[in-house]
Amino acid sequence: MFTDPERSRLTMLRTWVLDNEVTEIEMKERQFWNFAQLQPIAEKPWTTFMGRIISVPDMPIEAQKYLGIFDKRRPGAI
């Protein structure tokens, strides 16, 4: 969804989230960083989008914790 610059607009993502009644967003690390590029530069990458939790399970756990996207619901998480 985020690889084509023409299709990587936040409005398209907002529409997709609402049309598909998304409750959580899980993405690959590459998708996350493409998504982070769409956000204002002065901000830390968002931990939620439209109130939906963002999960990036293939990102190293220390990076997830630093960014605030570590999913504590995963097995073995505290």
Coordinates of N, CA and C in Angstrom, one line a residue:
M1 N 0.8 -1.2 0.0 CA 0.0 0.0 0.0 C 0.9 1.3 0.0
F2 N 2.0 1.2 0.6 CA 2.8 2.4 0.8 C 4.0 2.5 -0.2
T3 N 4.2 1.5 -1.1 CA 5.4 1.5 -1.9 C 5.3 2.4 -3.1
D4 N 4.1 2.7 -3.6 CA 3.9 3.6 -4.7 C 3.7 5.0 -4.2
P5 N 4.6 6.0 -4.5 CA 4.4 7.3 -3.9 C 3.0 7.9 -4.2
E6 N 2.5 7.6 -5.4 CA 1.2 8.2 -5.7 C 0.1 7.6 -4.8
R7 N 0.2 6.4 -4.3 CA -0.8 5.8 -3.5 C -0.6 5.9 -2.0
S8 N 0.5 6.6 -1.7 CA 0.9 6.6 -0.2 C 0.3 7.8 0.5
R9 N -0.8 8.2 0.2 CA -1.4 9.3 0.9 C -2.2 8.9 2.1
L10 N -2.1 9.7 3.1 CA -2.8 9.4 4.4 C -4.3 9.4 4.2
T11 N -4.8 10.2 3.3 CA -6.3 10.2 3.0 C -6.7 8.8 2.5
M12 N -5.9 8.2 1.7 CA -6.2 6.9 1.2 C -6.2 5.8 2.3
L13 N -5.3 6.0 3.2 CA -5.2 5.0 4.3 C -6.4 5.3 5.3
R14 N -6.7 6.5 5.5 CA -7.9 6.8 6.4 C -9.2 6.2 5.8
T15 N -9.3 6.3 4.5 CA -10.5 5.8 3.9 C -10.5 4.2 4.0
W16 N -9.4 3.6 3.7 CA -9.3 2.2 3.8 C -9.6 1.7 5.2
V17 N -9.1 2.4 6.3 CA -9.3 2.0 7.7 C -10.8 2.0 8.0
L18 N -11.5 3.1 7.5 CA -12.9 3.2 7.8 C -13.7 2.3 7.0
D19 N -13.4 2.1 5.7 CA -14.2 1.2 4.8 C -14.1 -0.2 5.3
N20 N -13.0 -0.6 5.8 CA -12.8 -2.0 6.2 C -13.0 -2.3 7.7
E21 N -13.4 -1.3 8.4 CA -13.7 -1.4 9.8 C -12.5 -2.0 10.6
V22 N -11.3 -1.5 10.3 CA -10.0 -1.9 10.8 C -10.0 -1.6 12.3
T23 N -9.6 -2.5 13.2 CA -9.4 -2.2 14.6 C -7.9 -2.2 15.0
E24 N -7.1 -2.9 14.3 CA -5.6 -2.9 14.5 C -4.9 -2.9 13.2
I25 N -3.7 -2.3 13.2 CA -2.9 -2.3 11.9 C -1.6 -3.0 12.2
E26 N -1.4 -4.1 11.5 CA -0.1 -4.8 11.5 C 0.6 -4.6 10.2
M27 N 1.9 -4.3 10.3 CA 2.6 -4.1 9.1 C 4.0 -4.6 9.2
K28 N 4.7 -4.7 8.1 CA 6.1 -5.1 8.1 C 6.9 -3.9 8.4
E29 N 8.2 -4.1 8.8 CA 9.1 -3.0 9.2 C 9.2 -2.0 8.1
R30 N 9.4 -2.4 6.8 CA 9.6 -1.6 5.7 C 8.3 -0.7 5.5
Q31 N 7.2 -1.3 5.7 CA 5.9 -0.5 5.5 C 5.8 0.5 6.6
F32 N 6.3 0.2 7.8 CA 6.2 1.1 8.9 C 7.0 2.4 8.6
W33 N 8.3 2.1 8.1 CA 9.1 3.3 7.9 C 8.6 4.1 6.7
N34 N 8.0 3.5 5.7 CA 7.3 4.3 4.6 C 6.2 5.1 5.2
F35 N 5.4 4.5 6.1 CA 4.3 5.2 6.8 C 4.9 6.3 7.6
A36 N 6.0 6.1 8.3 CA 6.6 7.1 9.2 C 7.0 8.3 8.3
Q37 N 7.4 8.1 7.1 CA 7.8 9.2 6.2 C 6.7 10.2 5.9
L38 N 5.4 9.7 6.0 CA 4.3 10.5 5.7 C 3.9 11.4 6.8
Q39 N 4.5 11.2 8.0 CA 4.2 12.0 9.2 C 5.0 13.2 9.3
P40 N 4.6 14.2 10.1 CA 5.4 15.4 10.2 C 6.8 15.1 10.8
I41 N 7.8 15.8 10.2 CA 9.2 15.5 10.6 C 9.5 15.7 12.1
A42 N 8.9 16.7 12.7 CA 9.2 17.0 14.1 C 8.6 16.0 15.1
E43 N 7.8 15.0 14.6 CA 7.2 14.1 15.5 C 7.8 12.7 15.5
K44 N 7.8 12.1 16.7 CA 8.2 10.7 16.7 C 7.2 9.9 16.0
P45 N 7.5 8.8 15.3 CA 6.5 8.0 14.6 C 5.3 7.7 15.4
W46 N 4.2 7.7 14.9 CA 2.9 7.5 15.6 C 2.9 6.1 16.1
T47 N 2.3 5.9 17.3 CA 2.1 4.5 17.8 C 0.7 4.0 17.5
T48 N -0.2 4.9 17.1 CA -1.5 4.6 16.7 C -1.9 5.4 15.4
F49 N -2.9 4.9 14.7 CA -3.4 5.7 13.6 C -4.9 5.7 13.7
M50 N -5.5 6.8 13.8 CA -6.9 7.0 14.0 C -7.4 6.1 15.2
G51 N -6.6 6.0 16.2 CA -7.0 5.3 17.4 C -6.7 3.8 17.3
R52 N -6.2 3.3 16.1 CA -6.0 1.9 16.0 C -4.5 1.6 16.3
I53 N -4.3 0.6 17.1 CA -2.9 0.2 17.5 C -2.1 -0.2 16.2
I54 N -0.8 0.2 16.2 CA 0.1 -0.2 15.1 C 1.0 -1.2 15.6
S55 N 1.1 -2.4 14.9 CA 2.0 -3.5 15.4 C 2.9 -3.8 14.2
V56 N 4.2 -3.9 14.6 CA 5.3 -4.3 13.6 C 6.1 -5.4 14.2
P57 N 5.5 -6.7 14.1 CA 6.2 -7.8 14.7 C 7.5 -8.2 14.2
D58 N 7.9 -7.8 13.0 CA 9.2 -8.2 12.5 C 10.3 -7.2 12.8
M59 N 10.0 -6.1 13.5 CA 10.9 -5.1 13.9 C 11.6 -5.6 15.1
P60 N 12.9 -5.4 15.3 CA 13.6 -5.8 16.6 C 12.9 -5.2 17.8
I61 N 12.8 -6.0 18.8 CA 12.0 -5.7 20.0 C 12.5 -4.4 20.7
E62 N 13.8 -4.2 20.7 CA 14.4 -3.0 21.3 C 13.9 -1.7 20.5
A63 N 13.9 -1.8 19.2 CA 13.4 -0.7 18.4 C 11.9 -0.4 18.7
Q64 N 11.1 -1.5 18.8 CA 9.7 -1.4 19.1 C 9.5 -0.6 20.4
K65 N 10.3 -1.0 21.4 CA 10.2 -0.4 22.7 C 10.5 1.1 22.7
Y66 N 11.6 1.4 21.9 CA 12.1 2.8 21.8 C 11.0 3.6 21.1
L67 N 10.4 3.1 20.1 CA 9.4 3.8 19.4 C 8.0 3.8 20.1
G68 N 7.8 3.0 21.0 CA 6.5 2.9 21.7 C 5.5 2.1 21.0
I69 N 5.9 1.2 20.1 CA 5.0 0.3 19.4 C 5.0 -1.1 19.8
F70 N 5.8 -1.4 20.9 CA 5.9 -2.8 21.4 C 4.5 -3.3 21.9
D71 N 4.1 -4.4 21.3 CA 2.8 -5.0 21.6 C 2.9 -5.9 22.9
K72 N 2.5 -5.4 24.0 CA 2.6 -6.2 25.3 C 1.6 -7.4 25.3
R73 N 0.8 -7.5 24.3 CA -0.1 -8.6 24.3 C 0.5 -9.9 23.7
R74 N 1.7 -9.8 23.2 CA 2.4 -10.9 22.6 C 2.8 -11.9 23.7
P75 N 2.9 -13.2 23.3 CA 3.4 -14.1 24.3 C 4.8 -13.8 24.8
G76 N 5.0 -13.8 26.1 CA 6.2 -13.6 26.8 C 6.5 -12.1 27.0
A77 N 5.6 -11.2 26.6 CA 5.8 -9.8 26.8 C 5.3 -9.4 28.2
I78 N 6.0 -8.4 28.8 CA 5.7 -8.0 30.2 C 5.2 -6.6 30.1

